[in-house]
mmCIF file of C-alpha atoms in Angstrom:
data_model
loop_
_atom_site.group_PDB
_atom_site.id
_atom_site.type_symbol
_atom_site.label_atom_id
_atom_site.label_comp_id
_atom_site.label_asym_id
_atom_site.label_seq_id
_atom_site.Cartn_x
_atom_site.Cartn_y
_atom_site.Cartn_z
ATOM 1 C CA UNK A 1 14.852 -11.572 10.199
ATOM 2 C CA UNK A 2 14.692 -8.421 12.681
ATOM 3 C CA UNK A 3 12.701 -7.850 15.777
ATOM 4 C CA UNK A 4 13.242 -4.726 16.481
ATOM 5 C CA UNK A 5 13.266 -1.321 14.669
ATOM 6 C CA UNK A 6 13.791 2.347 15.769
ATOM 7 C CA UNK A 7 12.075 5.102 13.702
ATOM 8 C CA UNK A 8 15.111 6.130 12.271
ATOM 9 C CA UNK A 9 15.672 2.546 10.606
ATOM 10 C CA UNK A 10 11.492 2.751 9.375
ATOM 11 C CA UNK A 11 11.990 6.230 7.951
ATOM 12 C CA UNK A 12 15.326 5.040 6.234
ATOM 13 C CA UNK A 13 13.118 2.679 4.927
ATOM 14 C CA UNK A 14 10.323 4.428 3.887
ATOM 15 C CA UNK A 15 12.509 7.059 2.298
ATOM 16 C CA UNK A 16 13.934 4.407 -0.111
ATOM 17 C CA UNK A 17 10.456 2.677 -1.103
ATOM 18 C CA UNK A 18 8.941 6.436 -1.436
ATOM 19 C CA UNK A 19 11.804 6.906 -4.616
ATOM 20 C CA UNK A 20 10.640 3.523 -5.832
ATOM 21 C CA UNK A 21 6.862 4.263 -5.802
ATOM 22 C CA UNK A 22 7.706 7.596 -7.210
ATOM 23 C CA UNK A 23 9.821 6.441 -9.887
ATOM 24 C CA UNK A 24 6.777 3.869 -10.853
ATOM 25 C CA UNK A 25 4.197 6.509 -10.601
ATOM 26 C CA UNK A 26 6.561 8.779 -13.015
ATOM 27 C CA UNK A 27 6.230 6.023 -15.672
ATOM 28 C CA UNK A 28 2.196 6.675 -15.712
ATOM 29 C CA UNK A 29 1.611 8.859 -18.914
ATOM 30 C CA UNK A 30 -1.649 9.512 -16.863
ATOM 31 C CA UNK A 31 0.122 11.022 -13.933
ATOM 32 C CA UNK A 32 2.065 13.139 -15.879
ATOM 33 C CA UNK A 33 -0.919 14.849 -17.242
ATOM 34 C CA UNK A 34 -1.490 16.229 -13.791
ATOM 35 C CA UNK A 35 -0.554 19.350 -12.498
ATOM 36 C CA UNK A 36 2.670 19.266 -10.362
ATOM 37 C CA UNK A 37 0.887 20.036 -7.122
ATOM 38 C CA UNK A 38 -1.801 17.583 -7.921
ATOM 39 C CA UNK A 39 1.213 14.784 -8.498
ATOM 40 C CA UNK A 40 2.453 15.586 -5.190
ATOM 41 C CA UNK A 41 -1.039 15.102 -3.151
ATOM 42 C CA UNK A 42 -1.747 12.326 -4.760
ATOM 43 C CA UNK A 43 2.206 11.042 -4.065
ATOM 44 C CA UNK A 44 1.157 11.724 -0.455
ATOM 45 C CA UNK A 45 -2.518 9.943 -0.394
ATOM 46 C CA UNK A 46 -0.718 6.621 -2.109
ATOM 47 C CA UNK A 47 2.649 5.703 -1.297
ATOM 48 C CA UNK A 48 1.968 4.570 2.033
ATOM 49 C CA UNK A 49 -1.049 1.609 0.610
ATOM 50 C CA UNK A 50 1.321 1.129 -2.219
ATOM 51 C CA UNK A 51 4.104 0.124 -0.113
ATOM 52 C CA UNK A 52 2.255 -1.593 2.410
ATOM 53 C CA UNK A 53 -0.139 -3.940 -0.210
ATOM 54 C CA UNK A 54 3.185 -4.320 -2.438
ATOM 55 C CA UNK A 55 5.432 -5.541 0.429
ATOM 56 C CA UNK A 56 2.450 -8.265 1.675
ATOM 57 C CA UNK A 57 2.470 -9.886 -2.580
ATOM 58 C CA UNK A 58 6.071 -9.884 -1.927
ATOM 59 C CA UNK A 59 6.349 -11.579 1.206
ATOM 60 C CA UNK A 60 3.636 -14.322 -0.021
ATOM 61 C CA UNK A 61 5.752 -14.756 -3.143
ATOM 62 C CA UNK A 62 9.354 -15.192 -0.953
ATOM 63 C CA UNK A 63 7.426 -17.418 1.825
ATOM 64 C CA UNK A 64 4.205 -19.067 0.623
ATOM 65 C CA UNK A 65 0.831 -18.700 0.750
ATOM 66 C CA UNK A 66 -0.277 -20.672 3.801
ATOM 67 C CA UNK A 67 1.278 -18.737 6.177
ATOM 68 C CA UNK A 68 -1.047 -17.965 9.167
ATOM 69 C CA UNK A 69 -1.234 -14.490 9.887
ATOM 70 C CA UNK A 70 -0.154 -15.140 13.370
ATOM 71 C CA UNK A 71 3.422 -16.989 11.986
ATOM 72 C CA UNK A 72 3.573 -14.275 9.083
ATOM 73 C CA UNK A 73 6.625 -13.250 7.706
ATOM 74 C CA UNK A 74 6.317 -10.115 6.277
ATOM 75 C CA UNK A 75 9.309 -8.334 3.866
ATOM 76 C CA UNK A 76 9.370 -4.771 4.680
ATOM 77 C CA UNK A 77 12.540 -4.776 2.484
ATOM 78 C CA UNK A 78 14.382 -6.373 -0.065
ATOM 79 C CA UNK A 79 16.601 -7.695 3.227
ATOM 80 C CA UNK A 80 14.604 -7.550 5.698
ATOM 81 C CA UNK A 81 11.804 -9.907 7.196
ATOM 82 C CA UNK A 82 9.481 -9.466 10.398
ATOM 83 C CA UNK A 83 7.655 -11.372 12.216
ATOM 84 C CA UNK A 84 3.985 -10.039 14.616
ATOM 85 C CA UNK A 85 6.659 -10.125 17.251
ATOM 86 C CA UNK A 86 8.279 -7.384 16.099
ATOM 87 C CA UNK A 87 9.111 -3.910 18.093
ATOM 88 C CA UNK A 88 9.242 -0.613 16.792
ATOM 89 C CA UNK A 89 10.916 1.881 19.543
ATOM 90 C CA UNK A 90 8.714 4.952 19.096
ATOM 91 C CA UNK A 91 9.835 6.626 22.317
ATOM 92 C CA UNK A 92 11.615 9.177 20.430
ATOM 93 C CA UNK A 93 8.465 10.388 18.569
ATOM 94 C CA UNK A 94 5.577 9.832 21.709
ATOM 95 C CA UNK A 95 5.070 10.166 25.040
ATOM 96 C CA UNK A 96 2.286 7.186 25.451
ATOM 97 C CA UNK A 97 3.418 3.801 26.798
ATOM 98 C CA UNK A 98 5.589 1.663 24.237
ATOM 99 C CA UNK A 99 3.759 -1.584 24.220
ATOM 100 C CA UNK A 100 -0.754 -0.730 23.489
ATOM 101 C CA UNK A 101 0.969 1.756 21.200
ATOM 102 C CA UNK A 102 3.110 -0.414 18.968
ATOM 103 C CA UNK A 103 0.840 -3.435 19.212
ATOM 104 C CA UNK A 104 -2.544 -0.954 17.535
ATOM 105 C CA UNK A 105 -0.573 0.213 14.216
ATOM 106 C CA UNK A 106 1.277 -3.381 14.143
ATOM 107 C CA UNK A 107 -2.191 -4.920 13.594
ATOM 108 C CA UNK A 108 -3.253 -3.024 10.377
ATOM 109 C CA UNK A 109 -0.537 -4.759 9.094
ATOM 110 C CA UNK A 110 -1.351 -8.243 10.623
ATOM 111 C CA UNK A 111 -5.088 -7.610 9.142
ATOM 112 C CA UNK A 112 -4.270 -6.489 5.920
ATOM 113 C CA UNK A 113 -1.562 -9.665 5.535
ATOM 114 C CA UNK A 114 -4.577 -12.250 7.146
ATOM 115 C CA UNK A 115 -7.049 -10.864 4.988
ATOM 116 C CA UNK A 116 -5.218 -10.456 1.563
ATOM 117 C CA UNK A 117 -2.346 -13.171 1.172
ATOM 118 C CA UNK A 118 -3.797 -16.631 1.091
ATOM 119 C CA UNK A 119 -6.337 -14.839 -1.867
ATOM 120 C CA UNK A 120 -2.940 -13.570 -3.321
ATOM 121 C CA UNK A 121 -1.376 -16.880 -2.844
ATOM 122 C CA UNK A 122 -4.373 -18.722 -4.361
ATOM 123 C CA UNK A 123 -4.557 -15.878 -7.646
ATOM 124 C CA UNK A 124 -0.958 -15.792 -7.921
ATOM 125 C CA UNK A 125 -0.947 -12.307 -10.286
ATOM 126 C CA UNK A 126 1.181 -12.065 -12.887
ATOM 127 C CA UNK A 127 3.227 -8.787 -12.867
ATOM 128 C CA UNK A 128 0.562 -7.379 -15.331
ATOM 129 C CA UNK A 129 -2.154 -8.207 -12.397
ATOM 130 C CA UNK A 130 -0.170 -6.815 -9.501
ATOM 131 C CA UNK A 131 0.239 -3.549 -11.840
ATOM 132 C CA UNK A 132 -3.573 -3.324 -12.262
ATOM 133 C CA UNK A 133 -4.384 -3.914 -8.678
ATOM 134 C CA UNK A 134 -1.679 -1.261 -7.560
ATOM 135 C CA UNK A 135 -2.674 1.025 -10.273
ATOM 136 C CA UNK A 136 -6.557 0.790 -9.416
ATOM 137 C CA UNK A 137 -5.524 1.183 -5.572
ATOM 138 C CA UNK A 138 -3.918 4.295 -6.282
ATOM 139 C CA UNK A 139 -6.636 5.995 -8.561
ATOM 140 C CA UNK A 140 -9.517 4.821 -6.548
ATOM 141 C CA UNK A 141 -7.950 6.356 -3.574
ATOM 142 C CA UNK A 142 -6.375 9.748 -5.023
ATOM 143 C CA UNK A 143 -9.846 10.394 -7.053
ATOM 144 C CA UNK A 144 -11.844 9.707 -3.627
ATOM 145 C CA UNK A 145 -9.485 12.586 -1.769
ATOM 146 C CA UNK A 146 -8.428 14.932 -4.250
ATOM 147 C CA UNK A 147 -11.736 14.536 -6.424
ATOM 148 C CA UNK A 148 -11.535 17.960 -9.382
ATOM 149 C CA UNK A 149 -9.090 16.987 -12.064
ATOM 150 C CA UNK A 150 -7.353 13.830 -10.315
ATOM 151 C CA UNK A 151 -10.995 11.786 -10.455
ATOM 152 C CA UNK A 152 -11.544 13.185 -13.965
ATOM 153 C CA UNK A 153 -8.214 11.682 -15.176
ATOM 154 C CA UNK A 154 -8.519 8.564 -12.921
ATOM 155 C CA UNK A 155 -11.833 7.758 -14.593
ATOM 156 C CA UNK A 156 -10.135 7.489 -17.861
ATOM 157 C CA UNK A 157 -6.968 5.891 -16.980
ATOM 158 C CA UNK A 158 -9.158 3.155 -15.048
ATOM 159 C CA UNK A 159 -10.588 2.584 -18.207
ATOM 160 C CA UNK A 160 -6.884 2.418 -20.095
ATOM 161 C CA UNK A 161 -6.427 -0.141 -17.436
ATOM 162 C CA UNK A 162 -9.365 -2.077 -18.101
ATOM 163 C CA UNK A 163 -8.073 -2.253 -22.076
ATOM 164 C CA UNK A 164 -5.010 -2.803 -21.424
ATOM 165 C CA UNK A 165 -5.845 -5.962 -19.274
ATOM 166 C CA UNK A 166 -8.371 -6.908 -21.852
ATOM 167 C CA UNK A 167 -5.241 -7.463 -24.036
ATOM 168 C CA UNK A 168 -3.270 -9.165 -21.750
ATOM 169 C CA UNK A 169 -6.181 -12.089 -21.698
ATOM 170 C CA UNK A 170 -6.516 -12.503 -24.923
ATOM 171 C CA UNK A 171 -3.446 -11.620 -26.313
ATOM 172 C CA UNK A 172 -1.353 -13.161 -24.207
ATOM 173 C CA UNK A 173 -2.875 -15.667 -21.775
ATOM 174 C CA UNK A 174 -5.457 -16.354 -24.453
ATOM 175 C CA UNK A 175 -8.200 -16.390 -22.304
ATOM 176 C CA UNK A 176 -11.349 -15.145 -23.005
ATOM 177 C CA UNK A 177 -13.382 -16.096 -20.217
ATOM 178 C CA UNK A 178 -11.696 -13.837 -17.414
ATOM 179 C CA UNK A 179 -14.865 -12.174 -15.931
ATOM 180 C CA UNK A 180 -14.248 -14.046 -12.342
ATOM 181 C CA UNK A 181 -10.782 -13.822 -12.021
ATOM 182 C CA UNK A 182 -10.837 -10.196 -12.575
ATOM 183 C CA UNK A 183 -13.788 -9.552 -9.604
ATOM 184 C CA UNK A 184 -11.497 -11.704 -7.609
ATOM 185 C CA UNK A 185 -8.902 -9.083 -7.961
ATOM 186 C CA UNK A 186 -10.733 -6.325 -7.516
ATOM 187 C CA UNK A 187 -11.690 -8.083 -4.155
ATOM 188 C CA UNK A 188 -8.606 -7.768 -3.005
ATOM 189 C CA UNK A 189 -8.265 -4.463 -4.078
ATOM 190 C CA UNK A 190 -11.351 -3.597 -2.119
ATOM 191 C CA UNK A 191 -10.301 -5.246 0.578
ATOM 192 C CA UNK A 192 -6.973 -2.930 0.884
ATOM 193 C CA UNK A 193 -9.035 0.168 0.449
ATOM 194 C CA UNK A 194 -11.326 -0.635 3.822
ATOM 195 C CA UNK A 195 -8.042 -1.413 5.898
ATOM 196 C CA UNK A 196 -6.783 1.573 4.645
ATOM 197 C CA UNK A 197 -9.069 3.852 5.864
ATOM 198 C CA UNK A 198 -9.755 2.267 9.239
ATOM 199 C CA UNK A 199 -6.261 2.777 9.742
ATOM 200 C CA UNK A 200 -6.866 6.529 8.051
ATOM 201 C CA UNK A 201 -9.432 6.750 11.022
ATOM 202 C CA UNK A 202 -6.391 5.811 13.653
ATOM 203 C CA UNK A 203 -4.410 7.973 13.005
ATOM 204 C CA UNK A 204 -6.688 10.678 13.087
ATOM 205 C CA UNK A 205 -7.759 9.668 16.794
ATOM 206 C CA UNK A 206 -4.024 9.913 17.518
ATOM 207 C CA UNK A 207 -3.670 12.841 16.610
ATOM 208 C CA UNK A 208 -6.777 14.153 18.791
ATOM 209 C CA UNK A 209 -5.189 12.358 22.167
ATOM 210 C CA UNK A 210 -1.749 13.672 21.188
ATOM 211 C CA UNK A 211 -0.359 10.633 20.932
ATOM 212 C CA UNK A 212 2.934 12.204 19.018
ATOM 213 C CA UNK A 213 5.189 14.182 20.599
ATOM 214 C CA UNK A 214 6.943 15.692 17.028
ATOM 215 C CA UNK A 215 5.604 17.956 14.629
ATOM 216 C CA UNK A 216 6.165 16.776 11.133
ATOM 217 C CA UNK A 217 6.737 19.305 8.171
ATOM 218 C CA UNK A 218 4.198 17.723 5.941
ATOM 219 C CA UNK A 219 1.989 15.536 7.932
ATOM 220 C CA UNK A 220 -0.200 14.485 4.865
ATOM 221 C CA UNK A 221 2.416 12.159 3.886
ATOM 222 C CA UNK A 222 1.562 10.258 7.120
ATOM 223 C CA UNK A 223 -1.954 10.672 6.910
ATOM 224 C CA UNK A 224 -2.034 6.902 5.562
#
């Protein structure tokens, strides 16, 4: 467990779950299909949901599924825990007082882990599951901002998805009658999107009230 973090530590971090989510979105035949430019938006408009929805499955797989959101302990690494206690020493990036600051993005987190991991717990995916709620997530989002080409291909890898997970039931789980287990993970899914974009909104403000004090070279990769 930590309880404390400087940016430098969190971008370290990022940096290594970006190559992860990049080397799983490079396995999509339907990703390849886009242009280059188009792979990199929609790199930027995903990894961040990816790593954030990813990391809250793991944590309810490594500590349980009755955690209270207010005892969570959340794996932002394969060695790392947190707790809602934890600080992250922005100073060198803003201007604005440490503590309002830290505690406003700190509770997307603590919102998305109350509102998604006890369902999580409950559904306990299989690998194939967490691979079709990730992959949805991703589609669903990069068709909604990049629309053009992106939504044309998401629409039919969606529906790859959709076959492929048909299989899976009946092939392999032999189960036919998955109807309601499938809208309960696309609940969940749901449920990421609107957290996502609240937080979307956040950022947004913070940028009108200047709350950083750095200018990023590519600023869409934080948008999320």
């Amino acid at each position: 467990m930590i309880s404390k973090l400087t940016v430098h530590e969190m971008f370290a971090m990022c940096e290594h779950q970006m190559l992860v989510i990049a080397n799983w979105l490079a396995h999509c035949p339907f990703f390849q299909k886009l242009e280059p430019s188009e792979r990199y938006r929609m790199f930027k408009v995903v990894w961040n949901v990816w790593r954030r929805f990813e990391r809250v499955e793991m944590s309810v797989q490594m500590f349980g599924k009755d955690t209270p959101a207010c005892d969570m302990k959340f794996a932002i690494s394969e060695k790392y825990y947190v707790t809602p206690q934890l600080f992250i020493d922005i100073s060198k990036i803003t201007d604005w007082p440490m503590s309002p600051m830290n505690g406003l993005f700190r509770n997307f987190v603590r919102k998305l882990f109350d509102q998604t991991a006890v369902q999580l717990g409950h559904l306990e995916p299989s690998s194939m599951e967490m691979a079709y709620m990730l992959s949805q997530l991703c589609w669903q989002l990069a068709a909604q901002a990049l629309q053009g080409k992106v939504m044309e291909i998401a629409e039919i890898q969606q529906e790859e998805l959709a076959n492929n997970l048909h299989h899976h039931y009946l092939q392999i789980k032999r189960r036919s009658n998955y109807a309601g287990r499938l809208v309960k993970l696309m609940s969940v899914v749901n449920i990421v999107k609107r957290i996502q974009l609240e937080r979307k909104t956040t950022i947004q403000l913070a940028k009108v009230f200047d709350f950083f004090n750095v200018e990023l070279s590519d600023p869409d990769f934080f948008e999320g």
